[in-house]
Coordinates of N, CA, C and O and ligand atoms in Angstrom, one line a residue:
X6 N 96.7 22.4 4.2 CA 95.9 23.5 4.7 C 96.6 24.9 4.6 O 96.1 25.8 4.0
X7 N 97.8 24.9 5.1 CA 98.6 26.1 5.0 C 98.9 26.5 3.5 O 98.8 27.6 3.1
X8 N 99.1 25.4 2.7 CA 99.4 25.7 1.3 C 98.2 26.2 0.6 O 98.3 27.2 -0.1
X9 N 97.1 25.6 0.9 CA 95.8 26.1 0.3 C 95.6 27.6 0.6 O 95.3 28.4 -0.2
X10 N 95.9 27.9 1.9 CA 95.7 29.3 2.3 C 96.6 30.2 1.6 O 96.2 31.3 1.1
X11 N 97.8 29.8 1.4 CA 98.8 30.7 0.7 C 98.5 30.9 -0.7 O 98.6 31.9 -1.3
X12 N 98.0 29.8 -1.4 CA 97.6 29.9 -2.8 C 96.6 31.0 -3.0 O 96.6 31.6 -4.1
X13 N 95.8 31.2 -2.1 CA 94.7 32.2 -2.3 C 95.2 33.6 -2.2 O 94.5 34.5 -2.6
X14 N 96.4 33.8 -1.8 CA 96.9 35.1 -1.5 C 97.7 35.7 -2.6 O 98.3 36.8 -2.5
X15 N 97.8 35.0 -3.7 CA 98.6 35.5 -4.8 C 97.8 35.3 -6.1 O 97.5 34.2 -6.4
X16 N 97.5 36.3 -6.8 CA 96.6 36.0 -7.9 C 97.0 36.9 -9.2 O 97.7 37.8 -9.1
X17 N 96.4 36.4 -10.2 CA 96.5 37.2 -11.5 C 95.1 37.4 -12.0 O 94.2 36.6 -11.7
X18 N 95.0 38.4 -12.7 CA 93.7 38.7 -13.3 C 93.9 38.8 -14.8 O 94.9 39.3 -15.3
X19 N 93.0 38.3 -15.5 CA 93.1 38.3 -17.0 C 92.1 39.2 -17.6 O 91.0 39.3 -17.0
X20 N 92.3 39.7 -18.7 CA 91.3 40.4 -19.5 C 91.4 40.1 -20.9 O 92.5 39.6 -21.4
X21 N 90.4 40.3 -21.7 CA 90.3 39.9 -23.0 C 90.8 41.0 -23.9 O 90.5 42.2 -23.7
X22 N 91.6 40.7 -24.9 CA 92.0 41.8 -25.8 C 91.1 41.8 -27.1 O 90.2 41.0 -27.2
X23 N 91.4 42.7 -28.0 CA 90.5 42.8 -29.1 C 90.4 41.6 -30.0 O 89.4 41.4 -30.7
X24 N 91.4 40.7 -30.0 CA 91.4 39.6 -30.8 C 90.8 38.3 -30.1 O 90.9 37.2 -30.6
X25 N 90.1 38.6 -29.0 CA 89.5 37.5 -28.3 C 90.6 36.5 -27.8 O 90.3 35.3 -27.6
X26 N 91.8 36.9 -27.6 CA 92.7 36.1 -26.8 C 92.8 36.7 -25.4 O 92.6 37.9 -25.2
X27 N 93.1 35.8 -24.5 CA 93.0 36.3 -23.1 C 94.5 36.3 -22.6 O 95.2 35.4 -22.6
X28 N 94.8 37.5 -22.1 CA 96.1 37.6 -21.5 C 96.0 38.2 -20.1 O 94.9 38.8 -19.8
X29 N 97.0 38.2 -19.3 CA 96.9 38.8 -18.0 C 96.9 40.3 -18.0 O 97.8 40.9 -18.7
X30 N 95.9 40.9 -17.5 CA 95.8 42.3 -17.5 C 96.4 43.0 -16.3 O 97.0 44.0 -16.5
X31 N 96.3 42.4 -15.1 CA 96.8 43.0 -14.0 C 97.3 42.0 -13.0 O 96.8 40.9 -13.0
X32 N 98.2 42.4 -12.1 CA 98.7 41.5 -11.1 C 98.3 42.0 -9.7 O 98.3 43.2 -9.4
X33 N 97.9 41.1 -8.8 CA 97.5 41.5 -7.5 C 98.0 40.5 -6.5 O 98.2 39.3 -6.8
X34 N 98.2 40.9 -5.2 CA 98.6 40.0 -4.2 C 97.7 40.3 -3.0 O 97.2 41.5 -2.8
X35 N 97.4 39.3 -2.2 CA 96.6 39.4 -1.0 C 97.4 39.6 0.3 O 98.3 38.8 0.5
X36 N 97.1 40.5 1.1 CA 97.8 40.8 2.3 C 97.6 39.6 3.3 O 96.5 39.1 3.5
X37 N 98.7 39.2 3.9 CA 98.7 38.0 4.8 C 97.9 38.3 6.1 O 97.4 37.4 6.7
X38 N 97.8 39.6 6.4 CA 97.2 40.0 7.6 C 95.8 40.4 7.5 O 94.9 39.9 8.2
X39 N 95.5 41.3 6.5 CA 94.1 41.9 6.5 C 93.3 41.3 5.3 O 92.1 41.6 5.1
X40 N 94.0 40.5 4.4 CA 93.4 39.8 3.3 C 92.9 40.7 2.2 O 92.2 40.3 1.3
X41 N 93.2 42.0 2.2 CA 92.9 42.9 1.1 C 93.8 42.7 -0.1 O 94.9 42.3 0.1
X42 N 93.2 42.9 -1.3 CA 94.0 42.7 -2.5 C 94.6 44.0 -2.9 O 94.0 45.1 -2.9
X43 N 95.9 44.0 -3.3 CA 96.7 45.1 -3.7 C 97.2 44.9 -5.1 O 97.8 43.8 -5.3
X44 N 97.1 45.9 -6.0 CA 97.7 45.8 -7.3 C 99.2 45.8 -7.2 O 99.8 46.6 -6.4
X45 N 99.9 45.0 -8.0 CA 101.3 45.1 -8.1 C 101.6 45.6 -9.5 O 101.1 45.1 -10.5
X46 N 102.4 46.7 -9.6 CA 102.5 47.5 -10.8 C 103.2 46.7 -12.0 O 102.8 46.9 -13.1
X47 N 104.1 45.8 -11.7 CA 104.8 45.2 -12.8 C 104.9 43.7 -12.6 O 104.8 43.2 -11.5
X48 N 104.9 43.0 -13.8 CA 105.0 41.5 -13.7 C 106.3 41.1 -13.0 O 106.3 40.1 -12.3
X49 N 107.4 41.8 -13.3 CA 108.7 41.5 -12.6 C 108.5 41.5 -11.1 O 109.0 40.6 -10.4
X50 N 107.9 42.6 -10.6 CA 107.7 42.7 -9.1 C 106.8 41.6 -8.6 O 107.1 41.0 -7.6
X51 N 105.8 41.3 -9.4 CA 104.8 40.2 -9.0 C 105.6 38.9 -8.9 O 105.4 38.1 -8.0
X52 N 106.4 38.6 -9.9 CA 107.2 37.4 -10.0 C 108.1 37.2 -8.8 O 108.4 36.1 -8.3
X53 N 108.7 38.3 -8.4 CA 109.6 38.3 -7.2 C 108.8 38.0 -5.9 O 109.2 37.1 -5.1
X54 N 107.6 38.6 -5.8 CA 106.8 38.3 -4.6 C 106.4 36.8 -4.6 O 106.4 36.2 -3.6
X55 N 105.9 36.3 -5.8 CA 105.5 35.0 -5.9 C 106.6 34.0 -5.6 O 106.4 33.0 -4.9
X56 N 107.8 34.3 -6.1 CA 109.0 33.5 -5.9 C 109.3 33.2 -4.4 O 109.6 32.1 -4.0
X57 N 109.1 34.3 -3.6 CA 109.4 34.2 -2.2 C 108.2 34.0 -1.2 O 108.4 34.2 0.0
X58 N 107.1 33.7 -1.8 CA 105.8 33.9 -1.1 C 105.7 33.2 0.3 O 105.2 33.7 1.2
X59 N 106.2 32.0 0.3 CA 106.1 31.2 1.6 C 107.0 31.7 2.6 O 106.7 31.9 3.8
X60 N 108.3 31.9 2.2 CA 109.3 32.4 3.2 C 109.1 33.8 3.6 O 109.4 34.2 4.7
X61 N 108.5 34.6 2.7 CA 108.4 36.0 2.9 C 107.0 36.5 2.6 O 106.7 37.1 1.5
X62 N 106.0 36.2 3.5 CA 104.6 36.6 3.2 C 104.5 38.1 2.9 O 105.3 38.9 3.4
X63 N 103.4 38.4 2.2 CA 103.3 39.8 1.8 C 102.3 40.6 2.7 O 101.3 40.0 3.0
X64 N 102.7 41.8 3.0 CA 101.8 42.6 3.8 C 101.6 44.0 3.1 O 102.5 44.4 2.4
X65 N 100.5 44.6 3.4 CA 100.2 45.9 2.7 C 101.3 46.9 2.9 O 101.6 47.7 1.9
X66 N 102.0 46.9 4.0 CA 103.0 48.0 4.2 C 104.2 47.8 3.4 O 105.2 48.6 3.5
X67 N 104.3 46.7 2.6 CA 105.4 46.6 1.6 C 105.2 47.5 0.5 O 106.1 47.8 -0.3
X68 N 103.9 48.0 0.3 CA 103.7 49.0 -0.7 C 104.0 50.4 -0.1 O 103.6 50.6 1.0
X69 N 104.7 51.3 -0.8 CA 105.0 52.5 -0.2 C 103.8 53.3 0.2 O 102.8 53.3 -0.5
X70 N 103.7 53.9 1.4 CA 102.6 54.7 1.9 C 101.3 54.0 2.0 O 100.2 54.6 1.8
X71 N 101.3 52.7 2.1 CA 100.0 51.9 2.3 C 100.1 51.1 3.6 O 101.1 50.6 4.0
X72 N 98.9 51.1 4.3 CA 98.8 50.3 5.5 C 97.6 49.4 5.3 O 96.7 49.6 4.4
X73 N 97.4 48.5 6.3 CA 96.2 47.6 6.2 C 94.9 48.4 6.4 O 93.8 47.9 6.2
X74 N 95.0 49.6 6.9 CA 93.8 50.4 7.2 C 93.3 51.0 5.9 O 92.1 51.5 5.8
X75 N 94.1 51.1 4.8 CA 93.6 51.6 3.5 C 92.7 50.6 2.8 O 92.9 49.4 2.9
X76 N 91.7 51.2 2.1 CA 90.8 50.3 1.3 C 91.6 49.5 0.3 O 92.6 50.0 -0.2
X77 N 91.2 48.3 0.0 CA 91.9 47.4 -1.0 C 91.8 48.0 -2.4 O 90.9 48.8 -2.7
X78 N 92.7 47.6 -3.2 CA 92.7 48.1 -4.6 C 91.6 47.5 -5.5 O 91.1 48.1 -6.4
X79 N 91.2 46.2 -5.2 CA 90.2 45.5 -5.9 C 89.7 44.4 -5.1 O 90.3 44.0 -4.1
X80 N 88.5 43.9 -5.5 CA 87.8 42.8 -4.9 C 87.9 41.6 -5.7 O 87.8 41.7 -7.0
X81 N 88.0 40.5 -5.1 CA 88.0 39.2 -5.9 C 86.6 38.8 -6.1 O 86.0 38.0 -5.4
X82 N 86.0 39.5 -7.1 CA 84.5 39.2 -7.4 C 84.3 38.9 -8.9 O 85.3 38.7 -9.6
X83 N 83.1 38.9 -9.3 CA 82.8 38.4 -10.6 C 82.9 39.5 -11.7 O 82.6 39.3 -12.9
X84 N 83.5 40.7 -11.3 CA 83.7 41.7 -12.3 C 84.9 41.5 -13.1 O 85.2 42.1 -14.1
X85 N 85.8 40.5 -12.7 CA 87.0 40.2 -13.5 C 87.1 38.7 -13.5 O 86.5 37.9 -12.7
X86 N 88.0 38.2 -14.4 CA 88.4 36.8 -14.4 C 89.6 36.7 -13.5 O 90.6 37.4 -13.7
X87 N 89.5 35.8 -12.5 CA 90.5 35.6 -11.5 C 91.2 34.2 -11.7 O 90.5 33.2 -11.8
X88 N 92.5 34.3 -11.6 CA 93.3 33.0 -11.6 C 94.2 33.2 -10.4 O 94.9 34.2 -10.3
X89 N 94.3 32.1 -9.6 CA 95.1 32.2 -8.4 C 96.3 31.3 -8.6 O 96.2 30.1 -8.8
X90 N 97.5 32.0 -8.5 CA 98.8 31.2 -8.7 C 99.1 30.4 -7.6 O 98.8 30.7 -6.4
X91 N 99.9 29.3 -7.9 CA 100.6 28.6 -6.8 C 101.7 29.5 -6.3 O 102.3 30.2 -7.0
X92 N 102.0 29.4 -5.0 CA 103.1 30.2 -4.4 C 104.4 29.5 -4.8 O 104.5 28.4 -5.2
X93 N 105.4 30.4 -4.7 CA 106.8 29.9 -4.9 C 107.1 29.3 -6.3 O 107.9 28.4 -6.4
X94 N 106.5 29.8 -7.3 CA 107.0 29.5 -8.6 C 108.3 30.3 -8.9 O 108.3 31.5 -8.6
X95 N 109.3 29.6 -9.3 CA 110.6 30.3 -9.4 C 110.5 31.5 -10.4 O 109.9 31.4 -11.4
X96 N 111.2 32.5 -10.0 CA 111.3 33.7 -10.9 C 112.0 33.2 -12.2 O 113.0 32.6 -12.1
X97 N 111.5 33.5 -13.4 CA 112.1 33.0 -14.6 C 113.6 33.5 -14.7 O 113.8 34.7 -14.3
X98 N 114.4 32.7 -15.4 CA 115.8 33.2 -15.6 C 115.8 34.5 -16.5 O 114.8 34.7 -17.2
X99 N 116.8 35.3 -16.4 CA 116.9 36.5 -17.1 C 116.7 36.2 -18.6 O 117.3 35.3 -19.2
X100 N 115.8 37.0 -19.3 CA 115.6 36.8 -20.7 C 114.5 35.9 -21.0 O 114.1 35.8 -22.2
X101 N 114.0 35.1 -20.1 CA 112.9 34.2 -20.3 C 111.6 34.8 -19.7 O 111.6 35.3 -18.6
X102 N 110.5 34.7 -20.5 CA 109.3 35.4 -20.1 C 108.2 34.3 -19.9 O 107.8 33.6 -20.8
X103 N 107.7 34.2 -18.7 CA 106.7 33.2 -18.3 C 105.3 33.8 -18.7 O 105.0 34.9 -18.2
X104 N 104.5 33.0 -19.4 CA 103.2 33.5 -19.8 C 102.1 32.5 -19.5 O 102.3 31.3 -19.6
X105 N 100.9 33.0 -19.2 CA 99.7 32.2 -19.0 C 98.7 32.7 -20.0 O 98.5 33.9 -20.2
X106 N 98.1 31.8 -20.7 CA 97.1 32.1 -21.7 C 95.8 31.4 -21.3 O 95.8 30.2 -21.1
X107 N 94.7 32.2 -21.2 CA 93.4 31.7 -20.8 C 92.6 31.2 -22.0 O 92.6 31.9 -23.0
X108 N 92.1 30.0 -21.9 CA 91.2 29.5 -23.0 C 89.9 30.3 -23.1 O 89.5 30.9 -22.1
X109 N 89.4 30.4 -24.3 CA 88.2 31.3 -24.5 C 87.0 31.0 -23.7 O 86.2 31.8 -23.3
X110 N 86.8 29.7 -23.3 CA 85.7 29.4 -22.5 C 85.9 29.5 -21.0 O 85.1 29.1 -20.2
X111 N 87.1 30.1 -20.6 CA 87.4 30.3 -19.2 C 87.7 29.0 -18.5 O 87.9 29.0 -17.3
X112 N 87.7 27.9 -19.1 CA 87.7 26.6 -18.4 C 89.1 26.3 -17.8 O 89.2 25.8 -16.7
X113 N 90.1 26.7 -18.5 CA 91.5 26.5 -18.0 C 92.5 27.4 -18.7 O 92.1 28.1 -19.7
X114 N 93.7 27.3 -18.3 CA 94.8 28.1 -18.9 C 96.0 27.2 -19.2 O 96.1 26.1 -18.8
X115 N 96.9 27.7 -20.0 CA 98.1 27.0 -20.4 C 99.3 27.9 -20.1 O 99.2 29.2 -20.2
X116 N 100.4 27.3 -19.8 CA 101.6 28.1 -19.5 C 102.7 27.8 -20.6 O 102.8 26.7 -21.1
X117 N 103.5 28.8 -20.8 CA 104.7 28.6 -21.7 C 105.7 29.7 -21.3 O 105.3 30.7 -20.7
X118 N 106.9 29.5 -21.7 CA 108.0 30.4 -21.5 C 108.5 30.8 -22.9 O 108.7 30.0 -23.8
X119 N 108.6 32.1 -23.1 CA 109.2 32.6 -24.4 C 110.7 32.7 -24.0 O 111.1 33.3 -23.0
X120 N 111.6 32.0 -24.8 CA 113.0 32.0 -24.5 C 113.6 33.2 -25.2 O 113.0 33.8 -26.1
X121 N 114.9 33.5 -24.9 CA 115.6 34.7 -25.5 C 115.7 34.5 -27.0 O 115.9 35.5 -27.7
X122 N 115.7 33.3 -27.6 CA 115.8 33.2 -29.0 C 114.4 33.3 -29.7 O 114.3 33.3 -30.9
X123 N 113.4 33.5 -28.9 CA 112.0 33.7 -29.5 C 111.3 32.3 -29.5 O 110.0 32.3 -29.7
X124 N 112.0 31.2 -29.3 CA 111.3 29.9 -29.3 C 110.5 29.8 -28.0 O 110.9 30.3 -26.9
X125 N 109.3 29.2 -28.1 CA 108.4 29.0 -26.9 C 108.6 27.6 -26.4 O 108.7 26.6 -27.2
X126 N 108.7 27.4 -25.1 CA 108.8 26.0 -24.5 C 107.6 25.9 -23.6 O 107.2 26.8 -22.9
X127 N 107.0 24.6 -23.7 CA 105.7 24.4 -23.0 C 105.8 23.2 -22.0 O 104.8 22.9 -21.4
X128 N 107.0 22.6 -21.9 CA 107.1 21.4 -21.0 C 108.6 21.2 -20.7 O 109.4 21.7 -21.4
X129 N 108.9 20.6 -19.6 CA 110.3 20.3 -19.2 C 111.1 19.7 -20.3 O 112.2 20.1 -20.5
X130 N 110.5 18.8 -21.0 CA 111.3 18.1 -22.1 C 111.7 19.1 -23.2 O 112.8 19.0 -23.8
X131 N 110.8 20.1 -23.4 CA 111.2 21.2 -24.4 C 112.3 22.1 -23.8 O 113.1 22.6 -24.6
X132 N 112.3 22.3 -22.5 CA 113.4 23.1 -21.9 C 114.7 22.3 -22.1 O 115.7 22.9 -22.5
X133 N 114.7 21.0 -21.8 CA 115.8 20.2 -22.0 C 116.4 20.3 -23.4 O 117.6 20.5 -23.6
X134 N 115.5 20.2 -24.4 CA 115.9 20.3 -25.8 C 116.5 21.7 -26.1 O 117.6 21.8 -26.7
X135 N 115.9 22.7 -25.5 CA 116.4 24.1 -25.7 C 117.8 24.3 -25.2 O 118.7 24.9 -25.8
X136 N 118.0 23.7 -24.0 CA 119.3 23.9 -23.3 C 120.4 23.1 -24.0 O 121.5 23.5 -24.1
X137 N 120.0 22.0 -24.6 CA 120.9 21.2 -25.4 C 121.3 22.0 -26.7 O 122.5 22.0 -27.1
X138 N 120.4 22.7 -27.3 CA 120.7 23.4 -28.5 C 121.4 24.7 -28.2 O 122.0 25.3 -29.0
X139 N 121.2 25.2 -26.9 CA 121.8 26.5 -26.6 C 122.5 26.4 -25.2 O 122.1 26.9 -24.2
X140 N 123.7 25.7 -25.3 CA 124.3 25.3 -24.0 C 124.8 26.5 -23.2 O 125.1 26.4 -22.0
X141 N 124.9 27.6 -23.9 CA 125.4 28.8 -23.1 C 124.5 29.2 -21.9 O 125.0 29.6 -20.9
X142 N 123.2 28.9 -22.1 CA 122.3 29.2 -21.0 C 122.5 28.2 -19.8 O 122.4 28.6 -18.6
X143 N 122.8 27.0 -20.1 CA 123.1 26.0 -19.1 C 124.4 26.4 -18.4 O 124.4 26.3 -17.1
X144 N 125.4 26.8 -19.1 CA 126.6 27.3 -18.5 C 126.4 28.5 -17.6 O 127.1 28.6 -16.6
X145 N 125.4 29.3 -17.9 CA 125.0 30.4 -17.1 C 124.2 30.1 -15.9 O 123.7 30.9 -15.2
X146 N 123.9 28.8 -15.7 CA 123.1 28.4 -14.5 C 121.7 28.1 -14.7 O 120.9 27.8 -13.8
X147 N 121.2 28.2 -16.0 CA 119.8 27.9 -16.2 C 119.6 26.3 -16.3 O 120.4 25.7 -17.0
X148 N 118.6 25.8 -15.6 CA 118.4 24.4 -15.7 C 116.9 24.1 -15.7 O 116.1 25.1 -15.6
X149 N 116.5 22.9 -16.0 CA 115.1 22.6 -16.0 C 114.3 23.0 -14.8 O 113.2 23.4 -14.8
X150 N 115.0 22.9 -13.6 CA 114.4 23.3 -12.4 C 114.1 24.8 -12.3 O 113.4 25.2 -11.4
X151 N 114.7 25.6 -13.2 CA 114.4 27.0 -13.2 C 113.0 27.3 -13.8 O 112.5 28.4 -13.7
X152 N 112.3 26.2 -14.3 CA 111.0 26.4 -15.0 C 109.9 25.7 -14.2 O 110.2 24.6 -13.6
X153 N 108.8 26.3 -14.2 CA 107.6 25.6 -13.6 C 106.4 25.9 -14.4 O 106.0 27.1 -14.7
X154 N 105.8 24.8 -14.9 CA 104.7 25.0 -15.8 C 103.3 24.9 -15.2 O 102.3 24.7 -15.9
X155 N 103.3 25.0 -13.8 CA 102.0 24.9 -13.1 C 101.1 26.1 -13.7 O 101.5 27.2 -13.8
X156 N 99.8 25.7 -13.8 CA 98.9 26.8 -14.2 C 98.1 27.2 -13.0 O 97.9 26.4 -12.1
X157 N 97.6 28.5 -13.0 CA 96.9 28.9 -11.8 C 95.5 28.3 -11.8 O 95.0 27.8 -12.8
X158 N 94.9 28.3 -10.6 CA 93.6 27.8 -10.3 C 92.6 28.8 -10.8 O 92.7 30.0 -10.6
X159 N 91.5 28.4 -11.5 CA 90.5 29.3 -11.9 C 89.5 29.5 -10.7 O 89.2 28.5 -10.1
X160 N 89.1 30.7 -10.5 CA 88.2 30.9 -9.4 C 86.8 30.5 -9.8 O 86.4 30.6 -11.0
X161 N 86.0 30.0 -8.9 CA 84.6 29.6 -9.1 C 83.8 30.7 -9.8 O 82.9 30.4 -10.6
X162 N 84.0 31.9 -9.4 CA 83.2 33.0 -9.8 C 83.5 33.5 -11.2 O 82.9 34.5 -11.7
X163 N 84.4 32.8 -11.9 CA 84.6 33.2 -13.3 C 83.4 32.8 -14.2 O 83.1 33.5 -15.2
X164 N 82.8 31.7 -13.9 CA 81.7 31.2 -14.7 C 80.4 31.9 -14.5 O 79.6 32.2 -15.3
X165 N 80.1 32.2 -13.2 CA 78.9 32.9 -12.9 C 79.1 33.8 -11.7 O 80.0 33.5 -10.9
X166 N 78.3 34.8 -11.5 CA 78.5 35.6 -10.4 C 78.2 34.9 -9.1 O 77.3 34.1 -8.9
X167 N 79.2 35.0 -8.2 CA 79.0 34.3 -6.9 C 79.6 35.2 -5.8 O 80.5 36.1 -6.1
X168 N 79.1 35.1 -4.6 CA 79.5 36.0 -3.6 C 80.8 35.6 -2.9 O 80.8 35.2 -1.7
X169 N 81.8 35.6 -3.7 CA 83.1 35.2 -3.1 C 83.9 36.4 -2.7 O 84.1 37.3 -3.5
X170 N 84.3 36.5 -1.5 CA 85.1 37.6 -1.0 C 86.4 37.1 -0.4 O 86.4 36.0 0.1
X171 N 87.4 37.9 -0.6 CA 88.7 37.5 -0.1 C 88.7 37.2 1.4 O 88.0 37.9 2.2
X172 N 89.2 36.1 1.8 CA 89.3 35.8 3.3 C 88.0 35.2 3.8 O 87.8 35.1 5.0
X173 N 87.0 35.0 2.9 CA 85.7 34.5 3.4 C 85.8 33.0 3.9 O 85.0 32.5 4.6
X174 N 86.9 32.4 3.5 CA 87.1 31.0 3.9 C 86.3 30.0 3.0 O 86.2 28.8 3.3
X175 N 85.6 30.6 2.0 CA 84.7 29.7 1.2 C 85.5 28.6 0.4 O 84.9 27.6 0.2
X176 N 86.7 28.9 0.2 CA 87.5 27.9 -0.6 C 88.1 26.8 0.3 O 88.7 25.9 -0.2
X177 N 88.0 26.9 1.6 CA 88.6 26.0 2.5 C 87.9 24.6 2.5 O 86.7 24.6 2.3
Ligands
ZN205 ZN1 97.0 44.3 4.9

């Protein structure tokens, strides 16, 4: 129950680019207290918040000059495609870029990491192979457990307009 609630508070939003591929357009986090959604300016910052989310819940006043009394930055509604991340996905090791790609029909998404050599890894077995081929990263402390291939949950309102509002409890 607690986990379900936490998952709803950290999200990503995707948008379509000109080539009809879908990438994450913006990052947002939901306040633990007032349930408003706040934009997080960079992926790096978002990944830090997600990494610590259970031990260190997020509140509006962690944004400079913002309190829970201020209007939210965006609503979790049908104007955007919403994907809700699992909490506590480890922050990627330095030089590794974690990516989510949304399928064209909005049905689901896929995860991969771009490694510093440019090679993409899509599963723990591929990480293992990469570390065998590039032992320097293992020596630097990178291990399979540094990677998490969980994909975010798709919100119900991606397929059709629905009156889902943050904190409505509709997902419980
Ligand atoms: Zn708040």
